[in-house]
mmCIF file of C-alpha atoms in Angstrom:
data_model
loop_
_atom_site.group_PDB
_atom_site.id
_atom_site.type_symbol
_atom_site.label_atom_id
_atom_site.label_comp_id
_atom_site.label_asym_id
_atom_site.label_seq_id
_atom_site.Cartn_x
_atom_site.Cartn_y
_atom_site.Cartn_z
ATOM 1 C CA GLU A 1 -23.858 104.365 -14.573
ATOM 2 C CA LEU A 2 -24.172 101.089 -16.468
ATOM 3 C CA LYS A 3 -21.790 101.401 -19.388
ATOM 4 C CA GLY A 4 -20.315 99.157 -22.057
ATOM 5 C CA GLY A 5 -22.154 95.926 -21.247
ATOM 6 C CA SER A 6 -21.941 93.440 -24.119
ATOM 7 C CA PRO A 7 -23.222 89.949 -23.264
ATOM 8 C CA SER A 8 -24.104 87.368 -25.879
ATOM 9 C CA GLY A 9 -27.887 87.274 -26.164
ATOM 10 C CA ASP A 10 -30.482 89.728 -24.842
ATOM 11 C CA GLY A 11 -30.093 92.712 -22.506
ATOM 12 C CA GLY A 12 -26.808 94.622 -22.717
ATOM 13 C CA SER A 13 -26.939 95.590 -19.010
ATOM 14 C CA ILE A 14 -30.036 93.940 -17.521
ATOM 15 C CA LYS A 15 -31.980 90.820 -18.463
ATOM 16 C CA CYS A 16 -35.157 90.710 -16.393
ATOM 17 C CA SER A 17 -37.403 87.667 -15.939
ATOM 18 C CA GLN A 18 -39.770 87.413 -12.965
ATOM 19 C CA CYS A 19 -38.364 90.626 -11.524
ATOM 20 C CA GLU A 20 -39.306 94.131 -10.501
ATOM 21 C CA LEU A 21 -37.092 96.883 -11.875
ATOM 22 C CA ASP A 22 -37.359 100.238 -10.100
ATOM 23 C CA ILE A 23 -34.693 102.426 -11.671
ATOM 24 C CA ASP A 24 -34.192 106.095 -10.771
ATOM 25 C CA ASN A 25 -31.427 108.483 -11.884
ATOM 26 C CA VAL A 26 -29.288 105.956 -13.769
ATOM 27 C CA LYS A 27 -27.381 106.295 -17.053
ATOM 28 C CA PHE A 28 -27.283 103.400 -19.512
ATOM 29 C CA THR A 29 -24.606 104.219 -22.099
ATOM 30 C CA ASP A 30 -22.906 102.331 -24.915
ATOM 31 C CA ASN A 31 -24.353 98.922 -24.069
ATOM 32 C CA THR A 32 -24.791 96.312 -26.805
ATOM 33 C CA ALA A 33 -26.949 93.192 -26.930
ATOM 34 C CA SER A 34 -26.258 90.652 -29.653
ATOM 35 C CA ILE A 35 -30.014 90.083 -29.856
ATOM 36 C CA LYS A 36 -32.695 92.371 -28.288
ATOM 37 C CA GLY A 37 -32.619 95.144 -25.705
ATOM 38 C CA GLY A 38 -29.363 97.050 -26.000
ATOM 39 C CA ALA A 39 -29.568 98.058 -22.313
ATOM 40 C CA ILE A 40 -32.616 96.244 -20.836
ATOM 41 C CA TYR A 41 -34.563 93.123 -21.822
ATOM 42 C CA VAL A 42 -37.817 92.191 -19.997
ATOM 43 C CA SER A 43 -39.415 88.817 -20.747
ATOM 44 C CA ASP A 44 -41.861 87.564 -18.122
ATOM 45 C CA SER A 45 -45.546 88.381 -17.510
ATOM 46 C CA THR A 46 -44.934 88.853 -13.773
ATOM 47 C CA SER A 47 -42.154 91.397 -14.329
ATOM 48 C CA LYS A 48 -42.631 95.110 -13.644
ATOM 49 C CA MET A 49 -40.488 97.989 -14.848
ATOM 50 C CA LEU A 50 -40.557 101.541 -13.510
ATOM 51 C CA LEU A 51 -37.983 103.970 -14.924
ATOM 52 C CA ARG A 52 -37.571 107.545 -13.678
ATOM 53 C CA ASN A 53 -34.971 110.205 -14.498
ATOM 54 C CA THR A 54 -33.019 107.706 -16.571
ATOM 55 C CA LEU A 55 -30.773 108.317 -19.591
ATOM 56 C CA PHE A 56 -30.322 105.794 -22.387
ATOM 57 C CA SER A 57 -27.608 106.878 -24.820
ATOM 58 C CA GLY A 58 -25.672 105.050 -27.520
ATOM 59 C CA ASN A 59 -27.127 101.605 -26.798
ATOM 60 C CA GLN A 60 -27.647 99.019 -29.540
ATOM 61 C CA GLY A 61 -29.482 95.738 -30.094
ATOM 62 C CA THR A 62 -30.789 93.992 -33.171
ATOM 63 C CA ALA A 63 -34.215 95.305 -32.034
ATOM 64 C CA GLY A 64 -35.097 97.561 -29.105
ATOM 65 C CA GLY A 65 -31.922 99.635 -29.209
ATOM 66 C CA ALA A 66 -32.280 100.614 -25.532
ATOM 67 C CA ILE A 67 -35.167 98.446 -24.242
ATOM 68 C CA ALA A 68 -37.012 95.341 -25.434
ATOM 69 C CA VAL A 69 -40.167 94.286 -23.582
ATOM 70 C CA ILE A 70 -41.409 90.868 -24.669
ATOM 71 C CA ASP A 71 -43.733 90.354 -21.715
ATOM 72 C CA ALA A 72 -44.416 92.309 -18.514
ATOM 73 C CA ASN A 73 -47.159 93.140 -16.058
ATOM 74 C CA ASN A 74 -46.528 96.891 -15.863
ATOM 75 C CA VAL A 75 -44.167 99.212 -17.770
ATOM 76 C CA THR A 76 -43.936 102.919 -16.875
ATOM 77 C CA ILE A 77 -41.279 105.377 -18.014
ATOM 78 C CA SER A 78 -41.175 108.961 -16.736
ATOM 79 C CA ASP A 79 -38.849 111.947 -17.053
ATOM 80 C CA SER A 80 -36.301 109.923 -19.015
ATOM 81 C CA ASP A 81 -34.276 110.528 -22.185
ATOM 82 C CA PHE A 82 -33.469 108.212 -25.075
ATOM 83 C CA ASN A 83 -30.711 109.578 -27.335
ATOM 84 C CA ASN A 84 -28.853 107.966 -30.239
ATOM 85 C CA ASN A 85 -29.941 104.374 -29.618
ATOM 86 C CA ILE A 86 -29.985 101.950 -32.556
ATOM 87 C CA ALA A 87 -31.957 98.862 -33.546
ATOM 88 C CA ALA A 88 -29.366 97.498 -35.976
ATOM 89 C CA THR A 89 -31.553 95.144 -38.032
ATOM 90 C CA GLY A 90 -35.011 95.185 -36.413
ATOM 91 C CA ASP A 91 -37.648 97.519 -34.987
ATOM 92 C CA GLY A 92 -37.703 100.152 -32.240
ATOM 93 C CA GLY A 93 -34.606 102.346 -32.286
ATOM 94 C CA ALA A 94 -35.089 103.097 -28.577
ATOM 95 C CA ILE A 95 -37.911 100.757 -27.470
ATOM 96 C CA GLU A 96 -39.581 97.655 -28.846
ATOM 97 C CA SER A 97 -42.561 96.469 -26.772
ATOM 98 C CA ALA A 98 -45.253 93.817 -26.982
ATOM 99 C CA LYS A 99 -46.886 95.000 -23.723
ATOM 100 C CA ASP A 100 -48.875 98.102 -22.760
ATOM 101 C CA MET A 101 -46.631 100.986 -21.798
ATOM 102 C CA THR A 102 -47.005 104.445 -20.261
ATOM 103 C CA ILE A 103 -44.493 107.191 -21.057
ATOM 104 C CA LYS A 104 -44.580 110.588 -19.308
ATOM 105 C CA GLY A 105 -42.353 113.649 -19.680
ATOM 106 C CA SER A 106 -39.681 111.844 -21.674
ATOM 107 C CA GLY A 107 -37.611 112.723 -24.728
ATOM 108 C CA PHE A 108 -36.630 110.642 -27.750
ATOM 109 C CA LEU A 109 -33.861 112.242 -29.822
ATOM 110 C CA SER A 110 -32.025 110.820 -32.857
ATOM 111 C CA ASN A 111 -32.866 107.162 -32.302
ATOM 112 C CA ARG A 112 -32.822 104.877 -35.330
ATOM 113 C CA ALA A 113 -34.261 101.592 -36.535
ATOM 114 C CA ALA A 114 -31.661 101.097 -39.263
ATOM 115 C CA SER A 115 -33.731 98.745 -41.423
ATOM 116 C CA GLY A 116 -36.900 98.320 -39.352
ATOM 117 C CA ASP A 117 -39.944 100.260 -38.141
ATOM 118 C CA GLY A 118 -40.394 102.789 -35.334
ATOM 119 C CA GLY A 119 -37.352 105.050 -35.139
ATOM 120 C CA ALA A 120 -37.996 105.691 -31.445
ATOM 121 C CA VAL A 121 -40.731 103.188 -30.469
ATOM 122 C CA LYS A 122 -42.296 100.081 -32.016
ATOM 123 C CA MET A 123 -45.366 98.641 -30.271
ATOM 124 C CA PHE A 124 -46.582 95.134 -31.204
ATOM 125 C CA GLY A 125 -50.323 94.805 -30.495
ATOM 126 C CA ALA A 126 -50.008 96.758 -27.235
ATOM 127 C CA LYS A 127 -51.306 100.166 -26.141
ATOM 128 C CA LEU A 128 -48.991 103.143 -25.791
ATOM 129 C CA THR A 129 -50.163 105.945 -23.509
ATOM 130 C CA ALA A 130 -47.835 108.943 -23.712
ATOM 131 C CA SER A 131 -48.019 112.504 -22.386
ATOM 132 C CA GLY A 132 -45.741 115.520 -22.167
ATOM 133 C CA SER A 133 -43.057 113.815 -24.233
ATOM 134 C CA SER A 134 -41.140 114.663 -27.405
ATOM 135 C CA PHE A 135 -39.986 112.698 -30.437
ATOM 136 C CA LYS A 136 -37.382 114.586 -32.462
ATOM 137 C CA ASN A 137 -35.116 113.583 -35.350
ATOM 138 C CA ASN A 138 -35.783 109.827 -35.080
ATOM 139 C CA LYS A 139 -35.416 107.682 -38.196
ATOM 140 C CA ALA A 140 -36.831 104.378 -39.467
ATOM 141 C CA LYS A 141 -37.971 102.626 -42.605
ATOM 142 C CA ARG A 142 -41.614 103.230 -41.540
ATOM 143 C CA GLY A 143 -42.850 105.384 -38.669
ATOM 144 C CA GLY A 144 -39.942 107.763 -38.096
ATOM 145 C CA ALA A 145 -41.028 108.406 -34.493
ATOM 146 C CA LEU A 146 -43.369 105.495 -33.820
ATOM 147 C CA LYS A 147 -45.048 102.486 -35.375
ATOM 148 C CA THR A 148 -47.759 100.553 -33.576
ATOM 149 C CA THR A 149 -50.188 97.731 -34.211
ATOM 150 C CA GLY A 150 -51.988 98.624 -30.965
ATOM 151 C CA ASP A 151 -53.982 101.567 -29.595
ATOM 152 C CA LEU A 152 -52.348 104.939 -29.098
ATOM 153 C CA ASP A 153 -53.297 107.625 -26.548
ATOM 154 C CA PHE A 154 -51.262 110.861 -26.855
ATOM 155 C CA SER A 155 -51.576 114.173 -24.997
ATOM 156 C CA ASN A 156 -49.318 117.251 -24.953
ATOM 157 C CA MET A 157 -46.798 115.711 -27.355
ATOM 158 C CA VAL A 158 -44.139 117.129 -29.717
ATOM 159 C CA ILE A 159 -43.288 115.029 -32.778
ATOM 160 C CA LEU A 160 -40.718 116.588 -35.176
ATOM 161 C CA PRO A 161 -39.444 116.187 -37.915
ATOM 162 C CA VAL A 162 -40.435 113.286 -40.142
ATOM 163 C CA ARG A 163 -37.510 111.045 -41.106
ATOM 164 C CA GLY A 164 -38.199 107.834 -42.955
ATOM 165 C CA PRO A 165 -38.566 106.627 -46.531
ATOM 166 C CA GLU A 166 -42.353 106.577 -46.237
ATOM 167 C CA TYR A 167 -42.377 110.080 -44.648
ATOM 168 C CA CYS A 168 -44.693 109.261 -41.793
ATOM 169 C CA SER A 169 -43.849 110.209 -38.209
ATOM 170 C CA VAL A 170 -46.513 108.035 -36.588
ATOM 171 C CA LEU A 171 -47.845 104.911 -38.300
ATOM 172 C CA VAL A 172 -50.827 103.132 -36.729
ATOM 173 C CA ASN A 173 -52.355 100.022 -38.297
ATOM 174 C CA ASP A 174 -56.106 99.411 -37.754
ATOM 175 C CA HIS A 175 -56.370 100.658 -34.149
ATOM 176 C CA THR A 176 -57.664 103.586 -32.117
ATOM 177 C CA ILE A 177 -55.770 106.865 -31.840
ATOM 178 C CA THR A 178 -56.718 109.329 -29.092
ATOM 179 C CA ILE A 179 -55.008 112.718 -29.206
#
């Protein structure tokens, strides 16, 4: 378990640049980043991140309450849970990403972008491919579950209920949605 990390800057537990993260069966709890990525921050185009059977709970950053991906080669998350993570002043209660991401069989419960967009996930100009996952009780200013400015490909998803001032669970701006 990686618990209670609180460095100044990005990445409450892990700051990854030019690295390969292969994380399986790990808990990230109560970590805080003074900037982005409450638990994990990824920032280099050669970096890869594979998460399996991982729990992110109670983490906080200004954006990307659990994870912030600024740049990466490959990001895949499977069979993982994101609960009660907070983006204190920015976007992505659980995840903020500017790179394509695949999410499989994962749950997003009660994450919050306190004054930003994407209660669970905020994608900046990148494609999100998600299957067999659930978004429940997440909250944000816009896009209670998700906000993206990139393409979205969903299959076998559960998204409940809507929580945000603009009452929209998924907000997509000028891109393709495949469901």
